[in-house]
Amino acid sequence: MADAMENRGFLYLRNGFKASGEVRLLDSIIRGCFDCQGGSFINSGSIAINASRARIEGVVYLSNGFKAEGEVHLSSATIGGSVECSGGQFTNVSGVTLNANGTKIGGSLNMNDKFRSEGQVCLLDSTLGQSFNCSGGQFINANGITINANRAKIAGDVFLRNNFKSEGEVFLLGASIGGSLECQGGQFFNKGGIALTADGVKIERCIFFRNGFRAEGEMRLPSASIGMNLACEGGQFSNANAVALNASGIEIGGYLSLCNAFKAEGAVHLLDATIRRSVDCSGGHFLNGNAIAINLDGA
């Protein structure tokens, strides 16, 4: 336990470090980096690392062989650099793996390159000064939420691409993204439920659901605002006998492309949508039995 500690340099808990039970750093100040690369933190069903309200001026490393069984708690922390979780393994089945609610991160949050979470990653009301990168990450929480970034403010891009996989629901409700939401090659699985909830999301540039993108479950973008394009060329959307893509009330500053082998099994809703440029469905496949395949009422 080191609550309210002030560390004037780096804090190293790495390279074979092992803890059984809670590591506590509440309200602590770390003037350098917090480095847990290769460390093992075990407290199954409870909190493995508790750095709530900590102030860390450097980078937080939870990467390169890092392992946590239990919750990593960074809520309301202030982190000057990035949070690096690439290759980390976070396990808290049916619970929260990483709690960064209300956390301010000056750099990026990286959960890529074989990162794995079994449970929920929480980023409610968090602020990221750069990007949120989950390329190639695996997020598993069947019948639950895999990533909850409701109302998060992300200055850069969000990367859920290149073999990104979510088994459960991704939440971006009311989030603000200063760059693009890139999901090309991503996989969103929540069969019979909602794969992505992004109602009211604000994206300065583009959304990419293309080039190997696949979703099973409803992809929700009602009342979203996209500064440029919504590009779904070749994307596969499946939610049979229900809604596959819900973009009712969406505002798109550029074009909407549902073309080049795009396929929807289920309805595509564009009710009351505003699209400043073209809508291209050339070569698209829209399958919904005898029900409505594309609904553009009021668009």
Coordinates of C-alpha atoms in Angstrom, one line a residue:
M1 CA 0.0 0.0 0.0
A2 CA 1.4 3.4 -1.0
D3 CA -1.7 5.7 -0.9
A4 CA -0.8 9.4 -1.4
M5 CA 2.8 8.6 -2.1
E6 CA 5.0 11.0 -4.0
N7 CA 7.6 9.3 -6.2
R8 CA 10.0 11.8 -7.8
G9 CA 11.3 9.4 -10.5
F10 CA 10.0 6.3 -12.3
L11 CA 8.1 3.5 -10.5
Y12 CA 9.1 0.1 -11.8
L13 CA 7.0 -3.0 -11.1
R14 CA 8.2 -5.0 -14.1
N15 CA 10.2 -7.9 -15.6
G16 CA 8.9 -10.8 -13.4
F17 CA 7.4 -8.6 -10.7
K18 CA 4.5 -10.6 -9.0
A19 CA 1.8 -9.4 -6.7
S20 CA -0.9 -11.5 -5.1
G21 CA -3.5 -9.1 -3.7
E22 CA -4.2 -5.4 -4.3
V23 CA -1.4 -3.0 -5.2
R24 CA -2.6 0.4 -3.9
L25 CA -1.5 3.8 -5.2
L26 CA -4.6 6.0 -4.5
D27 CA -3.9 9.7 -4.9
S28 CA -0.2 9.1 -5.5
I29 CA 2.1 11.4 -7.5
I30 CA 4.6 9.8 -9.8
R31 CA 6.9 12.3 -11.5
G32 CA 8.1 9.9 -14.2
C33 CA 6.7 6.8 -15.8
F34 CA 4.8 3.9 -14.2
D35 CA 6.3 0.8 -15.7
C36 CA 4.7 -2.6 -15.2
Q37 CA 5.9 -4.3 -18.4
G38 CA 6.1 -8.1 -17.8
G39 CA 4.6 -7.7 -14.3
S40 CA 1.9 -10.1 -12.9
F41 CA -0.8 -8.7 -10.7
I42 CA -3.3 -11.3 -9.3
N43 CA -6.4 -10.5 -7.3
S44 CA -9.2 -12.5 -9.0
G45 CA -12.6 -11.0 -8.6
S46 CA -11.4 -7.9 -6.9
I47 CA -8.9 -5.0 -7.6
A48 CA -5.4 -5.9 -8.8
I49 CA -4.0 -2.3 -9.2
N50 CA -5.7 0.7 -7.6
A51 CA -4.3 4.0 -8.8
S52 CA -7.5 6.0 -8.6
R53 CA -6.9 9.8 -8.7
A54 CA -3.2 9.3 -9.1
R55 CA -1.2 11.9 -11.0
I56 CA 1.4 10.3 -13.3
E57 CA 3.5 12.7 -15.3
G58 CA 5.0 10.2 -17.7
V59 CA 3.8 7.1 -19.6
V60 CA 1.9 4.2 -18.0
Y61 CA 3.2 0.8 -19.3
L62 CA 0.8 -2.2 -18.9
S63 CA 2.2 -4.0 -21.9
N64 CA 4.7 -6.6 -23.2
G65 CA 3.7 -9.6 -21.1
F66 CA 1.8 -7.6 -18.5
K67 CA -0.9 -9.7 -16.8
A68 CA -3.7 -8.7 -14.5
E69 CA -6.3 -11.0 -13.0
G70 CA -8.7 -8.6 -11.4
E71 CA -9.5 -4.9 -12.1
V72 CA -6.9 -2.3 -13.0
H73 CA -8.3 0.9 -11.5
L74 CA -7.2 4.2 -13.0
S75 CA -10.4 6.1 -12.5
S76 CA -10.1 9.9 -12.3
A77 CA -6.3 9.7 -12.7
T78 CA -4.3 12.3 -14.6
I79 CA -1.7 10.9 -16.9
G80 CA 0.7 13.2 -18.8
G81 CA 1.8 10.6 -21.4
S82 CA 0.2 7.7 -23.1
V83 CA -1.2 4.5 -21.6
E84 CA 0.5 1.5 -23.3
C85 CA -1.3 -1.8 -23.0
S86 CA 0.0 -3.5 -26.3
G87 CA 0.3 -7.2 -25.7
G88 CA -1.2 -7.0 -22.2
Q89 CA -3.6 -9.6 -20.8
F90 CA -6.4 -8.3 -18.6
T91 CA -8.9 -10.8 -17.1
N92 CA -11.9 -10.1 -14.9
V93 CA -14.6 -12.3 -16.3
S94 CA -18.1 -10.6 -16.0
G95 CA -16.4 -7.6 -14.4
V96 CA -14.3 -4.6 -15.3
T97 CA -10.8 -5.3 -16.6
L98 CA -9.6 -1.6 -16.9
N99 CA -11.4 1.2 -15.2
A100 CA -10.4 4.6 -16.6
N101 CA -13.7 6.4 -16.0
G102 CA -13.1 10.1 -15.9
T103 CA -9.3 9.6 -16.6
K104 CA -7.4 12.3 -18.4
I105 CA -4.7 10.9 -20.7
G106 CA -2.4 13.4 -22.4
G107 CA -1.3 11.0 -25.1
S108 CA -2.8 7.8 -26.6
L109 CA -4.4 4.8 -25.2
N110 CA -3.0 1.7 -27.0
M111 CA -4.7 -1.7 -26.7
N112 CA -3.3 -3.2 -29.9
D113 CA -0.9 -6.0 -31.0
K114 CA -2.4 -9.1 -29.3
F115 CA -3.9 -7.1 -26.4
R116 CA -6.6 -9.2 -24.8
S117 CA -9.4 -8.2 -22.4
E118 CA -11.9 -10.7 -20.8
G119 CA -14.4 -8.4 -19.2
Q120 CA -15.3 -4.8 -19.7
V121 CA -12.9 -1.9 -20.5
C122 CA -14.5 1.3 -19.0
L123 CA -13.6 4.8 -20.4
L124 CA -16.8 6.7 -19.5
D125 CA -16.2 10.5 -19.6
S126 CA -12.5 10.0 -20.2
T127 CA -10.3 12.4 -22.2
L128 CA -7.6 11.3 -24.6
G129 CA -5.2 13.9 -26.0
Q130 CA -4.3 11.7 -29.0
S131 CA -5.7 8.4 -30.4
F132 CA -7.4 5.3 -29.1
N133 CA -5.8 2.3 -30.8
C134 CA -7.2 -1.2 -30.5
S135 CA -5.9 -2.6 -33.8
G136 CA -5.6 -6.3 -33.5
G137 CA -6.9 -6.3 -29.9
Q138 CA -9.3 -9.0 -28.6
F139 CA -12.2 -7.8 -26.4
I140 CA -14.3 -10.7 -25.0
N141 CA -17.4 -10.2 -22.8
A142 CA -20.1 -12.4 -24.3
N143 CA -23.6 -11.0 -23.7
G144 CA -22.1 -7.9 -22.1
I145 CA -20.2 -4.8 -22.9
T146 CA -16.6 -5.1 -24.2
I147 CA -15.7 -1.4 -24.4
N148 CA -17.7 1.4 -22.7
A149 CA -16.5 4.8 -24.0
N150 CA -19.7 6.7 -23.6
R151 CA -19.2 10.5 -23.6
A152 CA -15.4 10.0 -24.0
K153 CA -13.5 12.9 -25.7
I154 CA -10.8 11.6 -28.0
A155 CA -8.8 14.3 -29.8
G156 CA -7.4 11.9 -32.5
D157 CA -8.5 8.7 -34.3
V158 CA -10.2 5.6 -33.0
F159 CA -8.8 2.4 -34.5
L160 CA -10.9 -0.7 -34.2
R161 CA -9.4 -2.3 -37.2
N162 CA -7.0 -4.9 -38.7
N163 CA -8.3 -8.0 -36.9
F164 CA -9.8 -6.1 -34.0
K165 CA -12.4 -8.4 -32.5
S166 CA -15.2 -7.7 -30.1
E167 CA -17.5 -10.4 -28.7
G168 CA -20.1 -8.4 -26.9
E169 CA -21.3 -4.7 -27.3
V170 CA -19.1 -1.7 -28.0
F171 CA -20.4 1.6 -26.5
L172 CA -19.5 5.0 -28.0
L173 CA -22.7 6.7 -27.0
G174 CA -22.3 10.5 -27.2
A175 CA -18.5 10.2 -27.7
S176 CA -16.5 12.9 -29.5
I177 CA -13.8 11.9 -31.9
G178 CA -11.5 14.5 -33.4
G179 CA -10.3 12.3 -36.3
S180 CA -11.9 9.2 -37.9
L181 CA -13.5 6.0 -36.6
E182 CA -11.5 3.3 -38.5
C183 CA -13.0 -0.2 -38.4
Q184 CA -11.7 -1.7 -41.7
G185 CA -11.0 -5.4 -41.1
G186 CA -12.6 -5.2 -37.7
Q187 CA -15.1 -7.8 -36.3
F188 CA -18.0 -6.9 -34.1
F189 CA -20.0 -10.0 -32.9
N190 CA -23.1 -9.8 -30.7
K191 CA -25.5 -12.0 -32.6
G192 CA -29.1 -11.2 -31.9
G193 CA -28.1 -8.1 -30.0
I194 CA -26.3 -4.8 -30.5
A195 CA -22.8 -5.0 -31.8
L196 CA -22.1 -1.2 -31.7
T197 CA -24.0 1.6 -29.9
A198 CA -22.8 5.0 -31.2
D199 CA -26.0 7.1 -30.9
G200 CA -25.2 10.8 -31.0
V201 CA -21.4 10.2 -31.7
K202 CA -19.6 13.2 -33.2
I203 CA -16.8 12.4 -35.6
E204 CA -14.8 15.2 -37.3
R205 CA -13.7 13.1 -40.2
C206 CA -14.8 9.7 -41.5
I207 CA -16.2 6.3 -40.4
F208 CA -14.7 3.3 -42.2
F209 CA -16.7 0.0 -42.2
R210 CA -15.0 -1.5 -45.2
N211 CA -12.2 -3.8 -46.4
G212 CA -13.0 -7.0 -44.5
F213 CA -15.3 -5.3 -41.9
R214 CA -17.8 -7.7 -40.4
A215 CA -20.6 -7.3 -37.9
E216 CA -23.1 -9.7 -36.4
G217 CA -25.8 -7.8 -34.5
E218 CA -27.1 -4.2 -35.0
M219 CA -24.7 -1.4 -35.7
R220 CA -26.3 1.8 -34.3
L221 CA -25.4 5.3 -35.4
P222 CA -28.7 7.2 -34.8
S223 CA -28.3 11.0 -34.7
A224 CA -24.5 10.7 -35.3
S225 CA -22.6 13.6 -36.9
I226 CA -19.9 12.8 -39.4
G227 CA -17.9 15.7 -40.8
M228 CA -16.9 13.8 -44.0
N229 CA -17.8 10.3 -45.3
L230 CA -19.4 7.1 -44.1
A231 CA -17.6 4.4 -46.2
C232 CA -18.9 0.8 -46.1
E233 CA -17.5 -0.6 -49.3
G234 CA -17.4 -4.4 -49.1
G235 CA -18.6 -4.4 -45.4
Q236 CA -20.7 -7.3 -44.2
F237 CA -23.6 -6.4 -41.8
S238 CA -25.7 -9.3 -40.5
N239 CA -28.8 -9.1 -38.2
A240 CA -31.4 -11.2 -39.9
N241 CA -35.0 -10.2 -39.5
A242 CA -34.0 -7.1 -37.7
V243 CA -32.0 -3.9 -38.3
A244 CA -28.4 -4.5 -39.5
L245 CA -27.4 -0.8 -39.8
N246 CA -29.3 2.0 -38.0
A247 CA -28.3 5.4 -39.2
S248 CA -31.6 7.2 -38.7
G249 CA -31.2 11.0 -38.2
I250 CA -27.5 10.8 -39.1
E251 CA -25.7 13.9 -40.6
I252 CA -23.0 13.1 -43.1
G253 CA -20.9 16.0 -44.5
G254 CA -19.6 14.0 -47.5
Y255 CA -20.8 10.8 -49.2
L256 CA -22.3 7.5 -48.1
S257 CA -21.0 4.4 -49.8
L258 CA -22.8 1.0 -49.5
C259 CA -21.2 -0.4 -52.6
N260 CA -18.6 -2.8 -54.1
A261 CA -19.9 -6.1 -52.6
F262 CA -21.4 -4.3 -49.5
K263 CA -23.9 -6.8 -47.9
A264 CA -26.6 -6.3 -45.4
E265 CA -28.7 -9.1 -44.0
G266 CA -31.4 -7.1 -42.2
A267 CA -32.7 -3.6 -42.7
V268 CA -30.7 -0.5 -43.4
H269 CA -32.3 2.5 -41.7
L270 CA -31.6 6.0 -43.0
L271 CA -34.8 7.7 -41.9
D272 CA -34.5 11.5 -41.6
A273 CA -30.8 11.3 -42.6
T274 CA -28.9 14.3 -44.1
I275 CA -26.2 13.4 -46.6
R276 CA -24.4 16.4 -48.2
R277 CA -23.0 14.5 -51.2
S278 CA -23.8 11.2 -53.0
V279 CA -25.2 7.9 -51.9
D280 CA -23.6 5.0 -53.8
C281 CA -25.1 1.5 -53.5
S282 CA -23.5 0.2 -56.8
G283 CA -23.0 -3.6 -56.4
G284 CA -24.5 -3.6 -52.9
H285 CA -26.6 -6.5 -51.6
F286 CA -29.6 -5.7 -49.4
L287 CA -31.4 -8.8 -48.1
N288 CA -34.4 -8.7 -45.7
G289 CA -36.9 -11.2 -46.9
N290 CA -40.2 -9.6 -47.7
A291 CA -39.6 -6.7 -45.3
I292 CA -38.0 -3.3 -46.0
A293 CA -34.4 -3.5 -47.1
I294 CA -33.5 0.2 -47.2
N295 CA -35.6 2.9 -45.5
L296 CA -34.9 6.4 -46.6
D297 CA -38.1 8.0 -45.4
G298 CA -37.6 11.7 -44.8
A299 CA -33.9 11.6 -45.9

